[in-house]
């Protein structure tokens, strides 16, 4: 059974870059879309973006974050990563990595990490 | 982006009750809709895809329906483990937006 685990600093200073890594265990990364989602207290999950593990690792980022986000993949380590630059207090949230499964019936987040809280503060 | 609204924002219910939650999309998404359950401090859990198909392992007391812009999630005979927040998610176009959620709590 596939499991995901986020890791990275829980505290980031304003204007710096938030960096998180998701380690995938129990299965292959091939053929799936690997995603980052965040959630603010009391709100629904919000998309950050995803990367496809096949081919050239195509990415798709939320338009509102596109200028600040980079998602990358290292299949040799079974990991994918998130970098969010120029963070502010408004980026304080719980960050999840997840596997996006796309079929002819749509795209759904079938497997989630446990989430990690990132606080932006000096 | 496709916007989703959910109603009610919260509902109080008792064990054994039948609960119906609603999700509305800002445009026609056919049956490309999923439902998730989230408990405090935990990641969301995927329940239903294609508006009405149960993910493996999800109890049959959960059911989904709808198409186009209006969807419902029904929980028959609510169990203690079902008290949680439920989110809908449109599955047709990135970003695959989520609704704001409906919290099901104890009456």
mmCIF file with all atom_site columns, C-alpha atoms in Angstrom:
data_model
loop_
_atom_site.group_PDB
_atom_site.id
_atom_site.type_symbol
_atom_site.label_atom_id
_atom_site.label_alt_id
_atom_site.label_comp_id
_atom_site.label_asym_id
_atom_site.label_entity_id
_atom_site.label_seq_id
_atom_site.pdbx_PDB_ins_code
_atom_site.Cartn_x
_atom_site.Cartn_y
_atom_site.Cartn_z
_atom_site.occupancy
_atom_site.B_iso_or_equiv
_atom_site.pdbx_formal_charge
_atom_site.auth_seq_id
_atom_site.auth_comp_id
_atom_site.auth_asym_id
_atom_site.auth_atom_id
_atom_site.pdbx_PDB_model_num
ATOM 1   C CA . UNK A 1 1   ? 0.000   0.000  0.000   1.00 0.00 ? 1   UNK A CA 1
ATOM 2   C CA . UNK A 1 2   ? 1.405   3.336  -1.067  1.00 0.00 ? 2   UNK A CA 1
ATOM 3   C CA . UNK A 1 3   ? 2.248   5.779  1.721   1.00 0.00 ? 3   UNK A CA 1
ATOM 4   C CA . UNK A 1 4   ? 3.394   9.369  1.542   1.00 0.00 ? 4   UNK A CA 1
ATOM 5   C CA . UNK A 1 5   ? 5.381   11.335 4.118   1.00 0.00 ? 5   UNK A CA 1
ATOM 6   C CA . UNK A 1 6   ? 6.131   15.054 4.071   1.00 0.00 ? 6   UNK A CA 1
ATOM 7   C CA . UNK A 1 7   ? 9.333   16.448 5.557   1.00 0.00 ? 7   UNK A CA 1
ATOM 8   C CA . UNK A 1 8   ? 10.877  19.873 5.864   1.00 0.00 ? 8   UNK A CA 1
ATOM 9   C CA . UNK A 1 9   ? 11.158  22.903 8.140   1.00 0.00 ? 9   UNK A CA 1
ATOM 10  C CA . UNK A 1 10  ? 8.111   23.842 10.148  1.00 0.00 ? 10  UNK A CA 1
ATOM 11  C CA . UNK A 1 11  ? 9.182   27.472 10.408  1.00 0.00 ? 11  UNK A CA 1
ATOM 12  C CA . UNK A 1 12  ? 10.218  29.700 7.528   1.00 0.00 ? 12  UNK A CA 1
ATOM 13  C CA . UNK A 1 13  ? 11.135  33.381 7.622   1.00 0.00 ? 13  UNK A CA 1
ATOM 14  C CA . UNK A 1 14  ? 9.221   35.910 5.522   1.00 0.00 ? 14  UNK A CA 1
ATOM 15  C CA . UNK A 1 15  ? 10.677  36.474 2.042   1.00 0.00 ? 15  UNK A CA 1
ATOM 16  C CA . UNK A 1 16  ? 12.517  33.140 2.167   1.00 0.00 ? 16  UNK A CA 1
ATOM 17  C CA . UNK A 1 17  ? 11.762  29.919 0.275   1.00 0.00 ? 17  UNK A CA 1
ATOM 18  C CA . UNK A 1 18  ? 9.599   27.177 1.725   1.00 0.00 ? 18  UNK A CA 1
ATOM 19  C CA . UNK A 1 19  ? 11.003  23.745 0.812   1.00 0.00 ? 19  UNK A CA 1
ATOM 20  C CA . UNK A 1 20  ? 9.243   20.447 1.437   1.00 0.00 ? 20  UNK A CA 1
ATOM 21  C CA . UNK A 1 21  ? 9.910   16.899 0.322   1.00 0.00 ? 21  UNK A CA 1
ATOM 22  C CA . UNK A 1 22  ? 7.472   14.017 0.006   1.00 0.00 ? 22  UNK A CA 1
ATOM 23  C CA . UNK A 1 23  ? 8.784   10.460 0.227   1.00 0.00 ? 23  UNK A CA 1
ATOM 24  C CA . UNK A 1 24  ? 6.752   7.756  -1.482  1.00 0.00 ? 24  UNK A CA 1
ATOM 25  C CA . UNK A 1 25  ? 6.903   4.224  -0.107  1.00 0.00 ? 25  UNK A CA 1
ATOM 26  C CA . UNK A 1 26  ? 5.153   0.973  -0.926  1.00 0.00 ? 26  UNK A CA 1
ATOM 27  C CA . UNK A 1 27  ? 4.775   1.567  -4.627  1.00 0.00 ? 27  UNK A CA 1
ATOM 28  C CA . UNK A 1 28  ? 6.153   2.988  -7.840  1.00 0.00 ? 28  UNK A CA 1
ATOM 29  C CA . UNK A 1 29  ? 5.960   6.640  -8.775  1.00 0.00 ? 29  UNK A CA 1
ATOM 30  C CA . UNK A 1 30  ? 5.546   5.825  -12.454 1.00 0.00 ? 30  UNK A CA 1
ATOM 31  C CA . UNK A 1 31  ? 2.396   6.817  -14.327 1.00 0.00 ? 31  UNK A CA 1
ATOM 32  C CA . UNK A 1 32  ? 0.984   8.972  -11.550 1.00 0.00 ? 32  UNK A CA 1
ATOM 33  C CA . UNK A 1 33  ? 0.629   12.676 -10.885 1.00 0.00 ? 33  UNK A CA 1
ATOM 34  C CA . UNK A 1 34  ? 2.267   13.794 -7.653  1.00 0.00 ? 34  UNK A CA 1
ATOM 35  C CA . UNK A 1 35  ? 0.658   16.767 -6.013  1.00 0.00 ? 35  UNK A CA 1
ATOM 36  C CA . UNK A 1 36  ? 1.000   19.443 -3.377  1.00 0.00 ? 36  UNK A CA 1
ATOM 37  C CA . UNK A 1 37  ? -2.066  20.794 -1.612  1.00 0.00 ? 37  UNK A CA 1
ATOM 38  C CA . UNK A 1 38  ? -2.338  23.218 1.280   1.00 0.00 ? 38  UNK A CA 1
ATOM 39  C CA . UNK A 1 39  ? -5.087  23.969 3.722   1.00 0.00 ? 39  UNK A CA 1
ATOM 40  C CA . UNK A 1 40  ? -5.757  27.028 5.854   1.00 0.00 ? 40  UNK A CA 1
ATOM 41  C CA . UNK A 1 41  ? -7.616  26.630 9.167   1.00 0.00 ? 41  UNK A CA 1
ATOM 42  C CA . UNK A 1 42  ? -11.329 26.127 8.617   1.00 0.00 ? 42  UNK A CA 1
ATOM 43  C CA . UNK A 1 43  ? -11.042 26.157 4.818   1.00 0.00 ? 43  UNK A CA 1
ATOM 44  C CA . UNK A 1 44  ? -11.192 23.620 2.041   1.00 0.00 ? 44  UNK A CA 1
ATOM 45  C CA . UNK A 1 45  ? -7.955  22.253 0.589   1.00 0.00 ? 45  UNK A CA 1
ATOM 46  C CA . UNK A 1 46  ? -6.238  24.491 -1.966  1.00 0.00 ? 46  UNK A CA 1
ATOM 47  C CA . UNK A 1 47  ? -4.262  23.314 -4.961  1.00 0.00 ? 47  UNK A CA 1
ATOM 48  C CA . UNK A 1 48  ? -0.601  24.223 -5.339  1.00 0.00 ? 48  UNK A CA 1
ATOM 49  C CA . UNK A 1 49  ? 0.259   21.984 -8.294  1.00 0.00 ? 49  UNK A CA 1
ATOM 50  C CA . UNK A 1 50  ? 1.384   18.619 -9.538  1.00 0.00 ? 50  UNK A CA 1
ATOM 51  C CA . UNK A 1 51  ? 4.102   16.876 -11.518 1.00 0.00 ? 51  UNK A CA 1
ATOM 52  C CA . UNK A 1 52  ? 3.692   13.858 -13.777 1.00 0.00 ? 52  UNK A CA 1
ATOM 53  C CA . UNK A 1 53  ? 6.175   11.074 -13.144 1.00 0.00 ? 53  UNK A CA 1
ATOM 54  C CA . UNK A 1 54  ? 6.196   9.924  -16.764 1.00 0.00 ? 54  UNK A CA 1
ATOM 55  C CA . UNK A 1 55  ? 8.283   11.394 -19.541 1.00 0.00 ? 55  UNK A CA 1
ATOM 56  C CA . UNK A 1 56  ? 9.721   14.834 -18.977 1.00 0.00 ? 56  UNK A CA 1
ATOM 57  C CA . UNK A 1 57  ? 7.935   15.379 -15.697 1.00 0.00 ? 57  UNK A CA 1
ATOM 58  C CA . UNK A 1 58  ? 5.395   17.900 -16.904 1.00 0.00 ? 58  UNK A CA 1
ATOM 59  C CA . UNK A 1 59  ? 4.024   20.231 -14.255 1.00 0.00 ? 59  UNK A CA 1
ATOM 60  C CA . UNK A 1 60  ? 0.854   22.191 -13.687 1.00 0.00 ? 60  UNK A CA 1
ATOM 61  C CA . UNK A 1 61  ? 0.652   24.968 -11.120 1.00 0.00 ? 61  UNK A CA 1
ATOM 62  C CA . UNK A 1 62  ? -2.228  26.900 -9.640  1.00 0.00 ? 62  UNK A CA 1
ATOM 63  C CA . UNK A 1 63  ? -2.441  30.226 -11.483 1.00 0.00 ? 63  UNK A CA 1
ATOM 64  C CA . UNK A 1 64  ? -2.443  32.160 -8.222  1.00 0.00 ? 64  UNK A CA 1
ATOM 65  C CA . UNK A 1 65  ? 0.880   30.626 -7.118  1.00 0.00 ? 65  UNK A CA 1
ATOM 66  C CA . UNK A 1 66  ? 2.526   29.913 -10.472 1.00 0.00 ? 66  UNK A CA 1
ATOM 67  C CA . UNK A 1 67  ? 5.104   32.700 -10.229 1.00 0.00 ? 67  UNK A CA 1
ATOM 68  C CA . UNK A 1 68  ? 6.430   31.370 -6.902  1.00 0.00 ? 68  UNK A CA 1
ATOM 69  C CA . UNK A 1 69  ? 6.135   27.569 -7.175  1.00 0.00 ? 69  UNK A CA 1
ATOM 70  C CA . UNK A 1 70  ? 8.446   24.838 -8.383  1.00 0.00 ? 70  UNK A CA 1
ATOM 71  C CA . UNK A 1 71  ? 7.645   21.141 -8.069  1.00 0.00 ? 71  UNK A CA 1
ATOM 72  C CA . UNK A 1 72  ? 10.339  18.621 -8.932  1.00 0.00 ? 72  UNK A CA 1
ATOM 73  C CA . UNK A 1 73  ? 10.754  14.868 -8.933  1.00 0.00 ? 73  UNK A CA 1
ATOM 74  C CA . UNK A 1 74  ? 13.533  12.399 -8.073  1.00 0.00 ? 74  UNK A CA 1
ATOM 75  C CA . UNK A 1 75  ? 12.261  8.932  -8.906  1.00 0.00 ? 75  UNK A CA 1
ATOM 76  C CA . UNK A 1 76  ? 15.604  7.362  -7.938  1.00 0.00 ? 76  UNK A CA 1
ATOM 77  C CA . UNK A 1 77  ? 14.866  8.422  -4.376  1.00 0.00 ? 77  UNK A CA 1
ATOM 78  C CA . UNK A 1 78  ? 11.085  7.971  -4.647  1.00 0.00 ? 78  UNK A CA 1
ATOM 79  C CA . UNK A 1 79  ? 10.649  11.625 -3.729  1.00 0.00 ? 79  UNK A CA 1
ATOM 80  C CA . UNK A 1 80  ? 9.102   14.786 -5.056  1.00 0.00 ? 80  UNK A CA 1
ATOM 81  C CA . UNK A 1 81  ? 9.568   18.290 -3.738  1.00 0.00 ? 81  UNK A CA 1
ATOM 82  C CA . UNK A 1 82  ? 7.917   21.674 -3.389  1.00 0.00 ? 82  UNK A CA 1
ATOM 83  C CA . UNK A 1 83  ? 9.604   25.056 -3.392  1.00 0.00 ? 83  UNK A CA 1
ATOM 84  C CA . UNK A 1 84  ? 7.532   28.169 -2.708  1.00 0.00 ? 84  UNK A CA 1
ATOM 85  C CA . UNK A 1 85  ? 9.501   31.392 -2.884  1.00 0.00 ? 85  UNK A CA 1
ATOM 86  C CA . UNK A 1 86  ? 9.043   34.806 -1.298  1.00 0.00 ? 86  UNK A CA 1
ATOM 87  C CA . UNK A 1 87  ? 6.741   33.517 1.406   1.00 0.00 ? 87  UNK A CA 1
ATOM 88  C CA . UNK A 1 88  ? 4.637   35.717 3.651   1.00 0.00 ? 88  UNK A CA 1
ATOM 89  C CA . UNK A 1 89  ? 2.491   35.045 6.699   1.00 0.00 ? 89  UNK A CA 1
ATOM 90  C CA . UNK A 1 90  ? -0.366  34.324 4.267   1.00 0.00 ? 90  UNK A CA 1
ATOM 91  C CA . UNK A 1 91  ? 1.459   31.123 3.268   1.00 0.00 ? 91  UNK A CA 1
ATOM 92  C CA . UNK A 1 92  ? 1.156   29.713 6.787   1.00 0.00 ? 92  UNK A CA 1
ATOM 93  C CA . UNK A 1 93  ? -0.850  26.514 6.374   1.00 0.00 ? 93  UNK A CA 1
ATOM 94  C CA . UNK A 1 94  ? -0.859  22.743 6.573   1.00 0.00 ? 94  UNK A CA 1
ATOM 95  C CA . UNK A 1 95  ? 0.873   21.370 3.484   1.00 0.00 ? 95  UNK A CA 1
ATOM 96  C CA . UNK A 1 96  ? -0.028  17.951 2.101   1.00 0.00 ? 96  UNK A CA 1
ATOM 97  C CA . UNK A 1 97  ? 1.540   15.830 -0.571  1.00 0.00 ? 97  UNK A CA 1
ATOM 98  C CA . UNK A 1 98  ? -0.837  13.523 -2.405  1.00 0.00 ? 98  UNK A CA 1
ATOM 99  C CA . UNK A 1 99  ? -1.164  11.217 -5.380  1.00 0.00 ? 99  UNK A CA 1
ATOM 100 C CA . UNK A 1 100 ? -3.531  12.395 -8.083  1.00 0.00 ? 100 UNK A CA 1
ATOM 101 C CA . UNK A 1 101 ? -5.176  9.562  -9.988  1.00 0.00 ? 101 UNK A CA 1
ATOM 102 C CA . UNK A 1 102 ? -6.637  10.503 -13.369 1.00 0.00 ? 102 UNK A CA 1
ATOM 103 C CA . UNK A 1 103 ? -8.960  8.245  -15.347 1.00 0.00 ? 103 UNK A CA 1
ATOM 104 C CA . UNK A 1 104 ? -11.759 8.767  -17.840 1.00 0.00 ? 104 UNK A CA 1
ATOM 105 C CA . UNK A 1 105 ? -13.929 9.563  -14.826 1.00 0.00 ? 105 UNK A CA 1
ATOM 106 C CA . UNK A 1 106 ? -11.864 12.467 -13.594 1.00 0.00 ? 106 UNK A CA 1
ATOM 107 C CA . UNK A 1 107 ? -8.874  13.290 -11.417 1.00 0.00 ? 107 UNK A CA 1
ATOM 108 C CA . UNK A 1 108 ? -8.960  12.571 -7.692  1.00 0.00 ? 108 UNK A CA 1
ATOM 109 C CA . UNK A 1 109 ? -6.539  12.653 -4.761  1.00 0.00 ? 109 UNK A CA 1
ATOM 110 C CA . UNK A 1 110 ? -6.521  9.017  -3.746  1.00 0.00 ? 110 UNK A CA 1
ATOM 111 C CA . UNK A 1 111 ? -3.514  8.868  -1.400  1.00 0.00 ? 111 UNK A CA 1
ATOM 112 C CA . UNK A 1 112 ? -2.449  11.607 1.016   1.00 0.00 ? 112 UNK A CA 1
ATOM 113 C CA . UNK A 1 113 ? 0.450   12.268 3.329   1.00 0.00 ? 113 UNK A CA 1
ATOM 114 C CA . UNK A 1 114 ? -0.326  13.127 6.924   1.00 0.00 ? 114 UNK A CA 1
ATOM 115 C CA . UNK A 1 115 ? 0.380   16.820 6.353   1.00 0.00 ? 115 UNK A CA 1
ATOM 116 C CA . UNK A 1 116 ? 2.936   19.155 7.828   1.00 0.00 ? 116 UNK A CA 1
ATOM 117 C CA . UNK A 1 117 ? 2.311   22.563 9.363   1.00 0.00 ? 117 UNK A CA 1
ATOM 118 C CA . UNK A 1 118 ? 4.467   25.355 8.004   1.00 0.00 ? 118 UNK A CA 1
ATOM 119 C CA . UNK A 1 119 ? 4.508   28.694 9.801   1.00 0.00 ? 119 UNK A CA 1
ATOM 120 C CA . UNK A 1 120 ? 5.944   31.799 8.196   1.00 0.00 ? 120 UNK A CA 1
ATOM 121 C CA . UNK A 1 121 ? 7.288   34.088 10.882  1.00 0.00 ? 121 UNK A CA 1
ATOM 122 C CA . UNK A 1 122 ? 10.428  35.971 11.772  1.00 0.00 ? 122 UNK A CA 1
ATOM 123 C CA . UNK B 2 1   ? -11.464 28.336 -11.950 1.00 0.00 ? 1   UNK B CA 1
ATOM 124 C CA . UNK B 2 2   ? -14.604 26.309 -11.352 1.00 0.00 ? 2   UNK B CA 1
ATOM 125 C CA . UNK B 2 3   ? -16.143 27.354 -8.036  1.00 0.00 ? 3   UNK B CA 1
ATOM 126 C CA . UNK B 2 4   ? -17.900 24.968 -5.677  1.00 0.00 ? 4   UNK B CA 1
ATOM 127 C CA . UNK B 2 5   ? -20.304 25.903 -2.915  1.00 0.00 ? 5   UNK B CA 1
ATOM 128 C CA . UNK B 2 6   ? -21.520 23.557 -0.194  1.00 0.00 ? 6   UNK B CA 1
ATOM 129 C CA . UNK B 2 7   ? -24.570 23.685 2.013   1.00 0.00 ? 7   UNK B CA 1
ATOM 130 C CA . UNK B 2 8   ? -25.209 23.705 4.804   1.00 0.00 ? 8   UNK B CA 1
ATOM 131 C CA . UNK B 2 9   ? -21.895 24.871 6.250   1.00 0.00 ? 9   UNK B CA 1
ATOM 132 C CA . UNK B 2 10  ? -22.634 22.707 9.269   1.00 0.00 ? 10  UNK B CA 1
ATOM 133 C CA . UNK B 2 11  ? -25.266 20.252 10.372  1.00 0.00 ? 11  UNK B CA 1
ATOM 134 C CA . UNK B 2 12  ? -25.965 18.726 13.766  1.00 0.00 ? 12  UNK B CA 1
ATOM 135 C CA . UNK B 2 13  ? -27.128 15.131 13.764  1.00 0.00 ? 13  UNK B CA 1
ATOM 136 C CA . UNK B 2 14  ? -27.458 12.055 15.934  1.00 0.00 ? 14  UNK B CA 1
ATOM 137 C CA . UNK B 2 15  ? -26.213 8.528  15.491  1.00 0.00 ? 15  UNK B CA 1
ATOM 138 C CA . UNK B 2 16  ? -28.664 6.712  13.243  1.00 0.00 ? 16  UNK B CA 1
ATOM 139 C CA . UNK B 2 17  ? -29.807 9.835  11.400  1.00 0.00 ? 17  UNK B CA 1
ATOM 140 C CA . UNK B 2 18  ? -29.809 10.230 7.659   1.00 0.00 ? 18  UNK B CA 1
ATOM 141 C CA . UNK B 2 19  ? -27.789 13.257 6.548   1.00 0.00 ? 19  UNK B CA 1
ATOM 142 C CA . UNK B 2 20  ? -27.785 14.888 3.124   1.00 0.00 ? 20  UNK B CA 1
ATOM 143 C CA . UNK B 2 21  ? -25.086 17.339 2.068   1.00 0.00 ? 21  UNK B CA 1
ATOM 144 C CA . UNK B 2 22  ? -25.175 19.468 -1.063  1.00 0.00 ? 22  UNK B CA 1
ATOM 145 C CA . UNK B 2 23  ? -22.503 20.697 -3.454  1.00 0.00 ? 23  UNK B CA 1
ATOM 146 C CA . UNK B 2 24  ? -23.098 23.099 -6.327  1.00 0.00 ? 24  UNK B CA 1
ATOM 147 C CA . UNK B 2 25  ? -20.671 23.878 -9.169  1.00 0.00 ? 25  UNK B CA 1
ATOM 148 C CA . UNK B 2 26  ? -20.381 27.210 -10.948 1.00 0.00 ? 26  UNK B CA 1
ATOM 149 C CA . UNK B 2 27  ? -20.634 25.445 -14.308 1.00 0.00 ? 27  UNK B CA 1
ATOM 150 C CA . UNK B 2 28  ? -21.616 22.081 -15.754 1.00 0.00 ? 28  UNK B CA 1
ATOM 151 C CA . UNK B 2 29  ? -19.120 19.422 -14.673 1.00 0.00 ? 29  UNK B CA 1
ATOM 152 C CA . UNK B 2 30  ? -21.176 16.406 -15.772 1.00 0.00 ? 30  UNK B CA 1
ATOM 153 C CA . UNK B 2 31  ? -20.489 13.747 -13.116 1.00 0.00 ? 31  UNK B CA 1
ATOM 154 C CA . UNK B 2 32  ? -16.857 14.728 -12.581 1.00 0.00 ? 32  UNK B CA 1
ATOM 155 C CA . UNK B 2 33  ? -17.134 15.222 -8.842  1.00 0.00 ? 33  UNK B CA 1
ATOM 156 C CA . UNK B 2 34  ? -15.572 13.610 -5.805  1.00 0.00 ? 34  UNK B CA 1
ATOM 157 C CA . UNK B 2 35  ? -16.248 13.654 -2.072  1.00 0.00 ? 35  UNK B CA 1
ATOM 158 C CA . UNK B 2 36  ? -13.748 13.545 0.785   1.00 0.00 ? 36  UNK B CA 1
ATOM 159 C CA . UNK B 2 37  ? -14.065 13.140 4.546   1.00 0.00 ? 37  UNK B CA 1
ATOM 160 C CA . UNK B 2 38  ? -11.701 14.921 6.927   1.00 0.00 ? 38  UNK B CA 1
ATOM 161 C CA . UNK B 2 39  ? -11.364 14.512 10.660  1.00 0.00 ? 39  UNK B CA 1
ATOM 162 C CA . UNK B 2 40  ? -9.554  17.055 12.854  1.00 0.00 ? 40  UNK B CA 1
ATOM 163 C CA . UNK B 2 41  ? -5.787  16.904 12.496  1.00 0.00 ? 41  UNK B CA 1
ATOM 164 C CA . UNK B 2 42  ? -5.966  14.326 9.707   1.00 0.00 ? 42  UNK B CA 1
ATOM 165 C CA . UNK B 2 43  ? -5.622  14.379 5.949   1.00 0.00 ? 43  UNK B CA 1
ATOM 166 C CA . UNK B 2 44  ? -8.761  14.164 3.827   1.00 0.00 ? 44  UNK B CA 1
ATOM 167 C CA . UNK B 2 45  ? -9.919  10.667 2.918   1.00 0.00 ? 45  UNK B CA 1
ATOM 168 C CA . UNK B 2 46  ? -11.217 9.983  -0.587  1.00 0.00 ? 46  UNK B CA 1
ATOM 169 C CA . UNK B 2 47  ? -14.771 8.565  -0.483  1.00 0.00 ? 47  UNK B CA 1
ATOM 170 C CA . UNK B 2 48  ? -16.599 8.908  -3.802  1.00 0.00 ? 48  UNK B CA 1
ATOM 171 C CA . UNK B 2 49  ? -15.620 9.511  -7.419  1.00 0.00 ? 49  UNK B CA 1
ATOM 172 C CA . UNK B 2 50  ? -17.640 10.225 -10.551 1.00 0.00 ? 50  UNK B CA 1
ATOM 173 C CA . UNK B 2 51  ? -20.386 11.656 -8.336  1.00 0.00 ? 51  UNK B CA 1
ATOM 174 C CA . UNK B 2 52  ? -21.760 8.279  -7.241  1.00 0.00 ? 52  UNK B CA 1
ATOM 175 C CA . UNK B 2 53  ? -19.068 5.568  -7.252  1.00 0.00 ? 53  UNK B CA 1
ATOM 176 C CA . UNK B 2 54  ? -17.763 4.474  -3.861  1.00 0.00 ? 54  UNK B CA 1
ATOM 177 C CA . UNK B 2 55  ? -14.016 4.151  -3.448  1.00 0.00 ? 55  UNK B CA 1
ATOM 178 C CA . UNK B 2 56  ? -12.929 0.712  -2.236  1.00 0.00 ? 56  UNK B CA 1
ATOM 179 C CA . UNK B 2 57  ? -13.486 0.145  1.469   1.00 0.00 ? 57  UNK B CA 1
ATOM 180 C CA . UNK B 2 58  ? -16.019 2.959  1.892   1.00 0.00 ? 58  UNK B CA 1
ATOM 181 C CA . UNK B 2 59  ? -19.125 1.774  3.763   1.00 0.00 ? 59  UNK B CA 1
ATOM 182 C CA . UNK B 2 60  ? -22.298 1.417  1.723   1.00 0.00 ? 60  UNK B CA 1
ATOM 183 C CA . UNK B 2 61  ? -24.150 3.850  4.001   1.00 0.00 ? 61  UNK B CA 1
ATOM 184 C CA . UNK B 2 62  ? -22.416 6.563  1.975   1.00 0.00 ? 62  UNK B CA 1
ATOM 185 C CA . UNK B 2 63  ? -23.955 7.401  -1.376  1.00 0.00 ? 63  UNK B CA 1
ATOM 186 C CA . UNK B 2 64  ? -23.579 10.180 -3.899  1.00 0.00 ? 64  UNK B CA 1
ATOM 187 C CA . UNK B 2 65  ? -25.749 11.482 -6.667  1.00 0.00 ? 65  UNK B CA 1
ATOM 188 C CA . UNK B 2 66  ? -26.136 14.323 -9.109  1.00 0.00 ? 66  UNK B CA 1
ATOM 189 C CA . UNK B 2 67  ? -24.844 15.618 -12.412 1.00 0.00 ? 67  UNK B CA 1
ATOM 190 C CA . UNK B 2 68  ? -24.319 18.931 -14.123 1.00 0.00 ? 68  UNK B CA 1
ATOM 191 C CA . UNK B 2 69  ? -24.085 21.500 -11.355 1.00 0.00 ? 69  UNK B CA 1
ATOM 192 C CA . UNK B 2 70  ? -25.941 19.952 -8.401  1.00 0.00 ? 70  UNK B CA 1
ATOM 193 C CA . UNK B 2 71  ? -24.694 17.059 -6.306  1.00 0.00 ? 71  UNK B CA 1
ATOM 194 C CA . UNK B 2 72  ? -25.514 15.396 -3.004  1.00 0.00 ? 72  UNK B CA 1
ATOM 195 C CA . UNK B 2 73  ? -23.742 13.171 -0.520  1.00 0.00 ? 73  UNK B CA 1
ATOM 196 C CA . UNK B 2 74  ? -26.042 11.123 1.698   1.00 0.00 ? 74  UNK B CA 1
ATOM 197 C CA . UNK B 2 75  ? -25.023 9.263  4.810   1.00 0.00 ? 75  UNK B CA 1
ATOM 198 C CA . UNK B 2 76  ? -27.621 6.726  5.875   1.00 0.00 ? 76  UNK B CA 1
ATOM 199 C CA . UNK B 2 77  ? -27.697 5.674  9.509   1.00 0.00 ? 77  UNK B CA 1
ATOM 200 C CA . UNK B 2 78  ? -24.934 7.997  10.690  1.00 0.00 ? 78  UNK B CA 1
ATOM 201 C CA . UNK B 2 79  ? -22.243 6.233  12.743  1.00 0.00 ? 79  UNK B CA 1
ATOM 202 C CA . UNK B 2 80  ? -20.007 7.752  15.453  1.00 0.00 ? 80  UNK B CA 1
ATOM 203 C CA . UNK B 2 81  ? -16.994 7.632  13.110  1.00 0.00 ? 81  UNK B CA 1
ATOM 204 C CA . UNK B 2 82  ? -18.841 9.700  10.499  1.00 0.00 ? 82  UNK B CA 1
ATOM 205 C CA . UNK B 2 83  ? -18.715 12.960 12.462  1.00 0.00 ? 83  UNK B CA 1
ATOM 206 C CA . UNK B 2 84  ? -16.298 14.958 10.338  1.00 0.00 ? 84  UNK B CA 1
ATOM 207 C CA . UNK B 2 85  ? -16.075 17.640 7.669   1.00 0.00 ? 85  UNK B CA 1
ATOM 208 C CA . UNK B 2 86  ? -16.973 16.679 4.107   1.00 0.00 ? 86  UNK B CA 1
ATOM 209 C CA . UNK B 2 87  ? -15.564 18.353 0.999   1.00 0.00 ? 87  UNK B CA 1
ATOM 210 C CA . UNK B 2 88  ? -16.572 18.063 -2.622  1.00 0.00 ? 88  UNK B CA 1
ATOM 211 C CA . UNK B 2 89  ? -13.974 18.433 -5.378  1.00 0.00 ? 89  UNK B CA 1
ATOM 212 C CA . UNK B 2 90  ? -14.489 18.976 -9.099  1.00 0.00 ? 90  UNK B CA 1
ATOM 213 C CA . UNK B 2 91  ? -12.472 16.544 -11.167 1.00 0.00 ? 91  UNK B CA 1
ATOM 214 C CA . UNK B 2 92  ? -12.774 17.962 -14.659 1.00 0.00 ? 92  UNK B CA 1
ATOM 215 C CA . UNK B 2 93  ? -10.318 20.825 -14.964 1.00 0.00 ? 93  UNK B CA 1
ATOM 216 C CA . UNK B 2 94  ? -7.180  21.937 -13.130 1.00 0.00 ? 94  UNK B CA 1
ATOM 217 C CA . UNK B 2 95  ? -7.067  23.392 -10.555 1.00 0.00 ? 95  UNK B CA 1
ATOM 218 C CA . UNK B 2 96  ? -9.370  20.667 -9.296  1.00 0.00 ? 96  UNK B CA 1
ATOM 219 C CA . UNK B 2 97  ? -11.026 22.946 -6.795  1.00 0.00 ? 97  UNK B CA 1
ATOM 220 C CA . UNK B 2 98  ? -12.582 21.950 -3.497  1.00 0.00 ? 98  UNK B CA 1
ATOM 221 C CA . UNK B 2 99  ? -15.687 23.301 -1.836  1.00 0.00 ? 99  UNK B CA 1
ATOM 222 C CA . UNK B 2 100 ? -15.551 25.046 1.548   1.00 0.00 ? 100 UNK B CA 1
ATOM 223 C CA . UNK B 2 101 ? -16.860 21.980 3.359   1.00 0.00 ? 101 UNK B CA 1
ATOM 224 C CA . UNK B 2 102 ? -19.791 20.880 5.488   1.00 0.00 ? 102 UNK B CA 1
ATOM 225 C CA . UNK B 2 103 ? -19.143 19.957 9.102   1.00 0.00 ? 103 UNK B CA 1
ATOM 226 C CA . UNK B 2 104 ? -21.268 17.154 10.518  1.00 0.00 ? 104 UNK B CA 1
ATOM 227 C CA . UNK B 2 105 ? -21.278 17.373 14.299  1.00 0.00 ? 105 UNK B CA 1
ATOM 228 C CA . UNK B 2 106 ? -23.094 15.833 17.215  1.00 0.00 ? 106 UNK B CA 1
ATOM 229 C CA . UNK B 2 107 ? -26.542 17.161 18.049  1.00 0.00 ? 107 UNK B CA 1
#
